[in-house]
Amino acid sequence: MVRRTEHPRRRRRRPTPHQPLKSSKTPRMPRLRAGADAKLKKVFAGIGTPEPAAFTPDPYQIEAVAAIKSSDCLVTAPTGAGKTWIALQAIAHQLQNNGSAWYASPLKALSNAKYAEFSEIFGADQVGILTGDRKENPEAPVIVGTTEILRNHLYDAMHLGRSLRTDLVILDEAHFLGDPERGVVWEEIMIYLPARIPLLLLSATIGNAYRIADWLAGIRGRKCAVVAETRRPVPLYPLFFHPSGTLLPFVAPTDAVGKPKLYRKVKEYLTARRQPRISLPGRLPPFGEMLSVLKKYNLLPAIFFLKSRADCDRALDLCRDYTPQNGDRRGRLAHRIRELVAGSPHIARHRQRWHLEHPAVGSHHSGQLPAWKLVLESLMTEGLLDAV
């Protein structure tokens, strides 16, 4: 046996307790300092809740409500323009005539929100919900659910030789028709839905509405009216969050004819040889500090879209030092959480409950329990959370 020995000059030195490895020191990023470009003063001044006023439907809403009573109807209007009001009027018309309605959306969270909204308007006994996670009051005259569930009901009806038990179908987010993976569900509903059942399509982003309407009329044998609205009642302002914590306009102001261009300071950042970073490579950004910046300019609540469920969960701990609530709001939040989890002991002990009650942030993704997602969605809808 040959024993290997190290040359004295090549012997590796082991660190002593008083001599830590250099790699053990993690560099720290500078804290964000809240700031905003002067050109955003006018934008920030317009943020807030408008004064209460009597509701008057827009002409396009009245036109769509009239159209769906005698034909199919495709409504395209910007987000916040009042498409849901059209759906509510169409559903109310069916209920007044002892009819029924199916409201389908592509997202479980959106279905949950519409179920709560419709239950408050029409009464809990008149509304049911069918998603992959929930099944409540399935025999109600108004059903809210995901588009896949509606397609499955249509399959079952055809297989059994029965007619689908509804007098109106509403497809929200109808632009999913063009989705490479899920668009086939929308296509099958439109193709197989009996022509006697009027179809109301709602979307904010359909660019070829008249072409789709012509196709629908051809396969269903009934007219499809197009009602389009281009005015955006709730303006959108794209902003750029500079790694220093300064908010900048994303695009430069331009006339209606010219194409928008990147704001000068944003372009300078993107073309710089050494760009400052908001976090170390491979690390999540300081969400708590970012929320403090957004809070200063009344830009909360916020929704952050991350690349994985694990990142959503890890982001919560980066908000531990963020303290948004005053005493009154924290009390209301804690009371509402107790109400929402009262009937579910396993939800009441959820490991992320602390983050809801203190930093007022939640992690929402497909890995969460359906009951916990409902808690998050309810709190966010009621304005009690600062971020999801």
Short mmCIF file of C-alpha atoms in Angstrom, two decimals:
data_model
loop_
_atom_site.label_atom_id
_atom_site.label_comp_id
_atom_site.label_asym_id
_atom_site.label_seq_id
_atom_site.Cartn_x
_atom_site.Cartn_y
_atom_site.Cartn_z
CA MET A 1 0.00 0.00 0.00
CA VAL A 2 1.33 3.38 -0.99
CA ARG A 3 0.43 6.24 1.28
CA ARG A 4 -0.13 9.53 -0.53
CA THR A 5 1.46 12.55 1.08
CA GLU A 6 1.14 16.18 0.18
CA HIS A 7 4.07 18.39 -0.53
CA PRO A 8 4.45 20.88 2.34
CA ARG A 9 4.23 23.79 -0.03
CA ARG A 10 1.08 22.42 -1.73
CA ARG A 11 -0.78 21.49 1.43
CA ARG A 12 -4.24 23.07 1.46
CA ARG A 13 -4.92 25.39 4.33
CA ARG A 14 -8.09 24.78 6.28
CA PRO A 15 -9.89 27.85 7.56
CA THR A 16 -9.97 28.33 11.31
CA PRO A 17 -13.10 29.53 13.14
CA HIS A 18 -11.59 33.00 12.98
CA GLN A 19 -10.81 32.74 9.28
CA PRO A 20 -14.06 32.15 7.32
CA LEU A 21 -14.05 31.22 3.68
CA LYS A 22 -14.31 34.20 1.36
CA SER A 23 -17.29 32.63 -0.40
CA SER A 24 -19.33 32.66 2.79
CA LYS A 25 -19.85 36.41 2.49
CA THR A 26 -22.89 37.14 0.36
CA PRO A 27 -22.75 40.55 -1.30
CA ARG A 28 -25.69 42.78 -0.50
CA MET A 29 -27.55 44.93 -2.98
CA PRO A 30 -28.17 48.57 -2.05
CA ARG A 31 -31.64 49.29 -0.73
CA LEU A 32 -34.14 50.79 -3.13
CA ARG A 33 -34.79 54.50 -2.79
CA ALA A 34 -38.30 55.49 -3.84
CA GLY A 35 -38.38 58.07 -6.58
CA ALA A 36 -40.41 59.07 -9.62
CA ASP A 37 -39.71 60.95 -12.83
CA ALA A 38 -41.26 64.43 -12.93
CA LYS A 39 -43.27 63.50 -16.02
CA LEU A 40 -45.33 61.07 -13.90
CA LYS A 41 -46.82 63.76 -11.65
CA LYS A 42 -49.86 64.16 -13.88
CA VAL A 43 -50.33 60.39 -14.08
CA PHE A 44 -50.16 59.93 -10.31
CA ALA A 45 -52.53 62.86 -9.76
CA GLY A 46 -55.23 60.98 -11.67
CA ILE A 47 -55.09 57.86 -9.51
CA GLY A 48 -57.96 57.29 -7.12
CA THR A 49 -61.62 56.43 -6.82
CA PRO A 50 -63.92 58.67 -8.85
CA GLU A 51 -66.79 60.48 -7.20
CA PRO A 52 -70.04 58.46 -7.05
CA ALA A 53 -72.41 59.18 -9.91
CA ALA A 54 -75.59 57.74 -11.36
CA PHE A 55 -74.93 54.91 -13.80
CA THR A 56 -75.83 55.49 -17.42
CA PRO A 57 -75.10 52.67 -19.89
CA ASP A 58 -72.99 53.49 -22.91
CA PRO A 59 -74.56 53.25 -26.38
CA TYR A 60 -72.54 50.12 -27.21
CA GLN A 61 -73.87 48.39 -24.08
CA ILE A 62 -77.47 49.15 -25.03
CA GLU A 63 -76.82 47.93 -28.57
CA ALA A 64 -75.33 44.64 -27.34
CA VAL A 65 -78.19 43.96 -24.90
CA ALA A 66 -80.69 44.45 -27.72
CA ALA A 67 -78.69 42.28 -30.16
CA ILE A 68 -78.40 39.21 -27.91
CA LYS A 69 -82.21 39.01 -27.64
CA SER A 70 -82.53 38.15 -31.34
CA SER A 71 -79.11 36.85 -32.49
CA ASP A 72 -75.65 35.81 -31.39
CA CYS A 73 -73.44 38.72 -30.40
CA LEU A 74 -69.70 39.32 -30.28
CA VAL A 75 -68.70 42.25 -28.06
CA THR A 76 -65.20 43.64 -28.20
CA ALA A 77 -64.37 46.47 -25.81
CA PRO A 78 -61.35 47.52 -23.69
CA THR A 79 -60.87 46.19 -20.19
CA GLY A 80 -62.98 48.12 -17.73
CA ALA A 81 -65.45 49.30 -20.36
CA GLY A 82 -68.40 47.42 -18.84
CA LYS A 83 -68.70 44.14 -20.73
CA THR A 84 -69.89 42.33 -17.60
CA TRP A 85 -72.88 44.68 -17.37
CA ILE A 86 -74.01 43.36 -20.76
CA ALA A 87 -73.77 39.79 -19.47
CA LEU A 88 -75.75 40.69 -16.36
CA GLN A 89 -78.55 42.21 -18.42
CA ALA A 90 -78.67 39.16 -20.70
CA ILE A 91 -78.83 36.82 -17.68
CA ALA A 92 -81.51 38.93 -16.01
CA HIS A 93 -83.60 38.77 -19.19
CA GLN A 94 -83.44 34.98 -19.14
CA LEU A 95 -84.41 34.79 -15.46
CA GLN A 96 -87.36 37.10 -16.03
CA ASN A 97 -88.61 34.67 -18.68
CA ASN A 98 -88.00 31.54 -16.55
CA GLY A 99 -84.87 30.76 -18.55
CA SER A 100 -81.33 29.82 -17.56
CA ALA A 101 -77.80 30.85 -18.46
CA TRP A 102 -74.24 29.48 -18.51
CA TYR A 103 -71.33 31.90 -17.95
CA ALA A 104 -67.96 30.37 -18.88
CA SER A 105 -64.48 31.79 -18.33
CA PRO A 106 -61.02 30.32 -18.94
CA LEU A 107 -59.78 30.83 -15.36
CA LYS A 108 -60.92 29.33 -12.08
CA ALA A 109 -60.07 32.56 -10.25
CA LEU A 110 -62.24 34.57 -12.64
CA SER A 111 -65.06 32.03 -12.29
CA ASN A 112 -64.85 32.33 -8.50
CA ALA A 113 -65.03 36.12 -8.71
CA LYS A 114 -68.03 36.07 -11.07
CA TYR A 115 -69.79 33.49 -8.90
CA ALA A 116 -69.49 35.79 -5.88
CA GLU A 117 -70.60 38.81 -7.92
CA PHE A 118 -73.58 37.06 -9.53
CA SER A 119 -74.67 35.52 -6.21
CA GLU A 120 -74.82 38.98 -4.66
CA ILE A 121 -76.84 40.38 -7.58
CA PHE A 122 -79.25 37.51 -8.34
CA GLY A 123 -79.25 35.71 -4.99
CA ALA A 124 -77.18 32.75 -3.80
CA ASP A 125 -80.02 30.30 -4.52
CA GLN A 126 -80.10 31.37 -8.18
CA VAL A 127 -76.39 30.85 -8.94
CA GLY A 128 -74.16 27.77 -8.98
CA ILE A 129 -70.51 27.17 -9.83
CA LEU A 130 -68.77 24.29 -11.61
CA THR A 131 -64.98 24.23 -11.91
CA GLY A 132 -62.38 21.55 -11.39
CA ASP A 133 -62.17 22.67 -7.76
CA ARG A 134 -65.76 23.61 -6.85
CA LYS A 135 -69.23 22.20 -7.37
CA GLU A 136 -71.97 24.18 -5.68
CA ASN A 137 -75.67 24.44 -6.49
CA PRO A 138 -75.29 22.73 -9.91
CA GLU A 139 -79.06 22.81 -10.60
CA ALA A 140 -79.28 26.62 -10.31
CA PRO A 141 -80.66 28.56 -13.28
CA VAL A 142 -77.41 30.52 -13.55
CA ILE A 143 -74.20 28.48 -13.72
CA VAL A 144 -70.70 29.95 -13.63
CA GLY A 145 -67.79 27.73 -14.55
CA THR A 146 -64.72 27.12 -16.62
CA THR A 147 -64.97 26.73 -20.38
CA GLU A 148 -63.72 23.14 -20.24
CA ILE A 149 -66.57 22.16 -17.91
CA LEU A 150 -69.11 23.68 -20.28
CA ARG A 151 -67.54 21.77 -23.18
CA ASN A 152 -67.78 18.54 -21.16
CA HIS A 153 -71.46 19.18 -20.43
CA LEU A 154 -72.01 19.68 -24.13
CA TYR A 155 -70.25 16.38 -24.84
CA ASP A 156 -72.46 14.58 -22.30
CA ALA A 157 -75.63 16.05 -23.77
CA MET A 158 -74.69 14.94 -27.30
CA HIS A 159 -73.68 11.46 -26.08
CA LEU A 160 -77.00 10.97 -24.27
CA GLY A 161 -79.04 12.52 -27.05
CA ARG A 162 -80.26 15.35 -24.87
CA SER A 163 -80.32 19.12 -25.28
CA LEU A 164 -77.97 21.22 -23.16
CA ARG A 165 -79.96 22.55 -20.20
CA THR A 166 -79.49 26.27 -20.73
CA ASP A 167 -81.07 29.10 -22.70
CA LEU A 168 -78.00 31.35 -23.05
CA VAL A 169 -74.25 30.77 -23.19
CA ILE A 170 -71.77 33.52 -22.41
CA LEU A 171 -68.11 32.96 -23.27
CA ASP A 172 -65.89 35.45 -21.51
CA GLU A 173 -62.33 36.09 -22.73
CA ALA A 174 -63.43 34.87 -26.16
CA HIS A 175 -60.01 35.68 -27.67
CA PHE A 176 -58.88 32.32 -26.24
CA LEU A 177 -60.35 31.00 -29.48
CA GLY A 178 -56.92 31.74 -30.97
CA ASP A 179 -54.94 30.04 -28.22
CA PRO A 180 -52.79 27.24 -29.70
CA GLU A 181 -53.45 24.85 -26.80
CA ARG A 182 -56.88 25.72 -25.41
CA GLY A 183 -58.55 27.36 -28.40
CA VAL A 184 -60.04 24.03 -29.52
CA VAL A 185 -62.34 24.11 -26.48
CA TRP A 186 -63.88 27.40 -27.62
CA GLU A 187 -64.16 26.11 -31.18
CA GLU A 188 -65.97 22.95 -30.13
CA ILE A 189 -68.48 24.87 -28.02
CA MET A 190 -69.24 27.22 -30.91
CA ILE A 191 -69.56 24.36 -33.39
CA TYR A 192 -71.62 21.94 -31.27
CA LEU A 193 -73.81 24.40 -29.36
CA PRO A 194 -77.43 24.07 -30.56
CA ALA A 195 -78.44 27.01 -32.72
CA ARG A 196 -81.50 27.63 -30.51
CA ILE A 197 -79.17 28.79 -27.69
CA PRO A 198 -77.95 32.37 -28.22
CA LEU A 199 -74.21 32.87 -27.80
CA LEU A 200 -72.69 35.99 -26.27
CA LEU A 201 -68.94 36.41 -26.74
CA LEU A 202 -66.99 38.96 -24.69
CA SER A 203 -63.39 40.01 -25.31
CA ALA A 204 -61.04 42.96 -25.03
CA THR A 205 -58.46 41.85 -27.58
CA ILE A 206 -60.17 40.38 -30.66
CA GLY A 207 -58.86 42.16 -33.74
CA ASN A 208 -60.78 40.26 -36.44
CA ALA A 209 -64.24 40.37 -34.87
CA TYR A 210 -66.17 40.59 -38.15
CA ARG A 211 -64.33 37.64 -39.64
CA ILE A 212 -65.13 35.51 -36.57
CA ALA A 213 -68.76 36.65 -36.69
CA ASP A 214 -69.05 35.60 -40.34
CA TRP A 215 -67.56 32.19 -39.51
CA LEU A 216 -69.99 31.76 -36.61
CA ALA A 217 -72.97 32.71 -38.76
CA GLY A 218 -71.87 30.16 -41.35
CA ILE A 219 -71.60 27.22 -38.96
CA ARG A 220 -74.56 28.07 -36.70
CA GLY A 221 -77.01 29.31 -39.31
CA ARG A 222 -77.96 32.42 -37.39
CA LYS A 223 -76.82 36.03 -37.46
CA CYS A 224 -73.93 37.10 -35.24
CA ALA A 225 -73.94 40.82 -34.51
CA VAL A 226 -70.64 42.60 -33.78
CA VAL A 227 -70.65 45.39 -31.21
CA ALA A 228 -67.30 47.16 -30.93
CA GLU A 229 -66.16 49.87 -28.54
CA THR A 230 -62.69 51.42 -28.80
CA ARG A 231 -62.83 54.09 -26.10
CA ARG A 232 -60.92 53.08 -22.99
CA PRO A 233 -62.62 54.49 -19.88
CA VAL A 234 -59.84 53.25 -17.60
CA PRO A 235 -56.53 54.45 -19.09
CA LEU A 236 -53.39 52.32 -18.86
CA TYR A 237 -49.96 53.80 -18.24
CA PRO A 238 -46.94 51.54 -18.78
CA LEU A 239 -44.22 52.33 -16.24
CA PHE A 240 -40.63 51.18 -15.86
CA PHE A 241 -39.30 50.21 -12.43
CA HIS A 242 -35.65 51.23 -12.47
CA PRO A 243 -33.37 49.02 -10.31
CA SER A 244 -32.60 52.07 -8.16
CA GLY A 245 -36.25 52.32 -7.10
CA THR A 246 -37.16 55.20 -9.42
CA LEU A 247 -40.34 54.93 -11.48
CA LEU A 248 -40.10 56.12 -15.08
CA PRO A 249 -42.53 56.39 -18.00
CA PHE A 250 -41.96 53.37 -20.21
CA VAL A 251 -42.71 55.20 -23.45
CA ALA A 252 -42.29 58.82 -24.43
CA PRO A 253 -45.39 60.95 -25.01
CA THR A 254 -46.31 61.03 -28.69
CA ASP A 255 -49.12 62.21 -30.90
CA ALA A 256 -51.86 59.91 -32.09
CA VAL A 257 -50.14 59.37 -35.44
CA GLY A 258 -46.58 58.58 -34.39
CA LYS A 259 -45.55 55.21 -33.01
CA PRO A 260 -44.66 55.19 -29.29
CA LYS A 261 -40.95 55.18 -28.50
CA LEU A 262 -39.07 54.19 -25.39
CA TYR A 263 -38.64 56.96 -22.87
CA ARG A 264 -35.14 58.43 -23.05
CA LYS A 265 -34.04 57.30 -19.57
CA VAL A 266 -35.35 53.79 -20.17
CA LYS A 267 -33.45 53.59 -23.44
CA GLU A 268 -30.29 54.82 -21.71
CA TYR A 269 -30.64 52.05 -19.13
CA LEU A 270 -31.17 49.35 -21.77
CA THR A 271 -28.19 50.48 -23.86
CA ALA A 272 -25.79 51.02 -20.95
CA ARG A 273 -22.68 48.85 -20.98
CA ARG A 274 -23.02 48.09 -17.26
CA GLN A 275 -26.65 48.00 -16.25
CA PRO A 276 -27.48 48.25 -12.54
CA ARG A 277 -29.38 45.25 -11.19
CA ILE A 278 -32.31 45.09 -8.84
CA SER A 279 -31.03 41.79 -7.41
CA LEU A 280 -28.10 39.42 -7.65
CA PRO A 281 -28.08 36.98 -10.60
CA GLY A 282 -30.33 34.03 -9.89
CA ARG A 283 -31.97 35.75 -6.92
CA LEU A 284 -35.48 37.12 -6.56
CA PRO A 285 -35.86 40.91 -6.34
CA PRO A 286 -36.56 42.60 -2.98
CA PHE A 287 -40.34 42.46 -3.16
CA GLY A 288 -40.84 44.15 0.19
CA GLU A 289 -38.80 47.18 -0.87
CA MET A 290 -40.58 47.26 -4.23
CA LEU A 291 -43.94 47.33 -2.46
CA SER A 292 -42.76 50.26 -0.34
CA VAL A 293 -41.93 52.18 -3.52
CA LEU A 294 -45.28 51.39 -5.10
CA LYS A 295 -47.12 52.24 -1.89
CA LYS A 296 -45.56 55.71 -1.78
CA TYR A 297 -47.17 56.53 -5.13
CA ASN A 298 -50.53 54.87 -4.41
CA LEU A 299 -49.88 52.05 -6.92
CA LEU A 300 -51.10 49.17 -4.76
CA PRO A 301 -52.47 46.52 -4.77
CA ALA A 302 -50.08 44.81 -7.19
CA ILE A 303 -49.97 41.43 -8.92
CA PHE A 304 -46.51 39.97 -9.61
CA PHE A 305 -46.19 37.22 -12.22
CA LEU A 306 -43.31 34.84 -11.46
CA LYS A 307 -41.95 31.89 -13.39
CA SER A 308 -42.67 29.13 -10.88
CA ARG A 309 -44.78 28.15 -7.90
CA ALA A 310 -41.65 27.90 -5.76
CA ASP A 311 -40.72 31.50 -6.60
CA CYS A 312 -44.20 32.65 -5.59
CA ASP A 313 -43.77 30.99 -2.20
CA ARG A 314 -40.20 32.24 -1.70
CA ALA A 315 -41.25 35.79 -2.57
CA LEU A 316 -43.39 35.93 0.58
CA ASP A 317 -40.38 35.82 2.89
CA LEU A 318 -38.86 38.76 1.03
CA CYS A 319 -41.81 40.84 2.26
CA ARG A 320 -41.32 40.14 5.98
CA ASP A 321 -40.05 43.64 6.72
CA TYR A 322 -42.85 45.31 4.77
CA THR A 323 -45.47 46.75 7.14
CA PRO A 324 -48.27 48.37 5.15
CA GLN A 325 -51.26 48.49 7.48
CA ASN A 326 -52.31 50.92 10.09
CA GLY A 327 -54.00 49.48 13.15
CA ASP A 328 -57.53 49.74 11.79
CA ARG A 329 -56.76 48.05 8.49
CA ARG A 330 -54.74 45.30 10.15
CA GLY A 331 -57.66 44.62 12.47
CA ARG A 332 -60.12 44.41 9.56
CA LEU A 333 -57.78 42.10 7.67
CA ALA A 334 -57.31 39.76 10.65
CA HIS A 335 -61.07 39.69 11.31
CA ARG A 336 -61.86 38.89 7.66
CA ILE A 337 -59.27 36.11 7.57
CA ARG A 338 -60.83 34.54 10.66
CA GLU A 339 -64.23 34.64 8.94
CA LEU A 340 -62.93 33.04 5.75
CA VAL A 341 -61.06 30.18 7.46
CA ALA A 342 -63.61 29.52 10.22
CA GLY A 343 -65.05 26.43 8.55
CA SER A 344 -61.71 24.91 7.49
CA PRO A 345 -59.31 23.98 10.33
CA HIS A 346 -56.61 22.86 7.89
CA ILE A 347 -56.82 26.23 6.11
CA ALA A 348 -56.77 28.10 9.43
CA ARG A 349 -53.37 26.54 10.13
CA HIS A 350 -51.95 27.27 6.68
CA ARG A 351 -48.23 27.99 6.86
CA GLN A 352 -48.62 31.18 4.80
CA ARG A 353 -51.33 32.71 6.97
CA TRP A 354 -48.78 34.93 8.77
CA HIS A 355 -47.89 36.58 5.47
CA LEU A 356 -51.54 37.43 4.87
CA GLU A 357 -52.02 38.99 8.30
CA HIS A 358 -48.79 40.99 8.55
CA PRO A 359 -47.21 42.01 5.20
CA ALA A 360 -50.68 41.52 3.59
CA VAL A 361 -49.27 39.47 0.70
CA GLY A 362 -50.22 36.06 -0.65
CA SER A 363 -48.93 33.38 -3.00
CA HIS A 364 -51.52 32.25 -5.57
CA HIS A 365 -50.73 29.34 -7.90
CA SER A 366 -52.01 25.96 -9.04
CA GLY A 367 -50.23 24.15 -6.21
CA GLN A 368 -52.31 25.84 -3.52
CA LEU A 369 -55.39 24.21 -2.04
CA PRO A 370 -58.58 25.48 -3.72
CA ALA A 371 -59.96 26.70 -0.38
CA TRP A 372 -56.80 28.71 0.27
CA LYS A 373 -56.94 30.28 -3.19
CA LEU A 374 -60.51 31.35 -2.43
CA VAL A 375 -59.28 33.10 0.72
CA LEU A 376 -56.64 34.97 -1.28
CA GLU A 377 -59.06 35.92 -4.05
CA SER A 378 -61.65 37.19 -1.56
CA LEU A 379 -59.13 39.33 0.32
CA MET A 380 -57.69 40.75 -2.90
CA THR A 381 -61.13 41.56 -4.30
CA GLU A 382 -62.04 43.33 -1.06
CA GLY A 383 -58.89 45.46 -1.19
CA LEU A 384 -57.33 43.99 1.96
CA LEU A 385 -54.11 42.69 0.39
CA ASP A 386 -51.26 44.75 -1.00
CA ALA A 387 -49.85 42.12 -3.35
CA VAL A 388 -50.37 38.64 -4.76
#
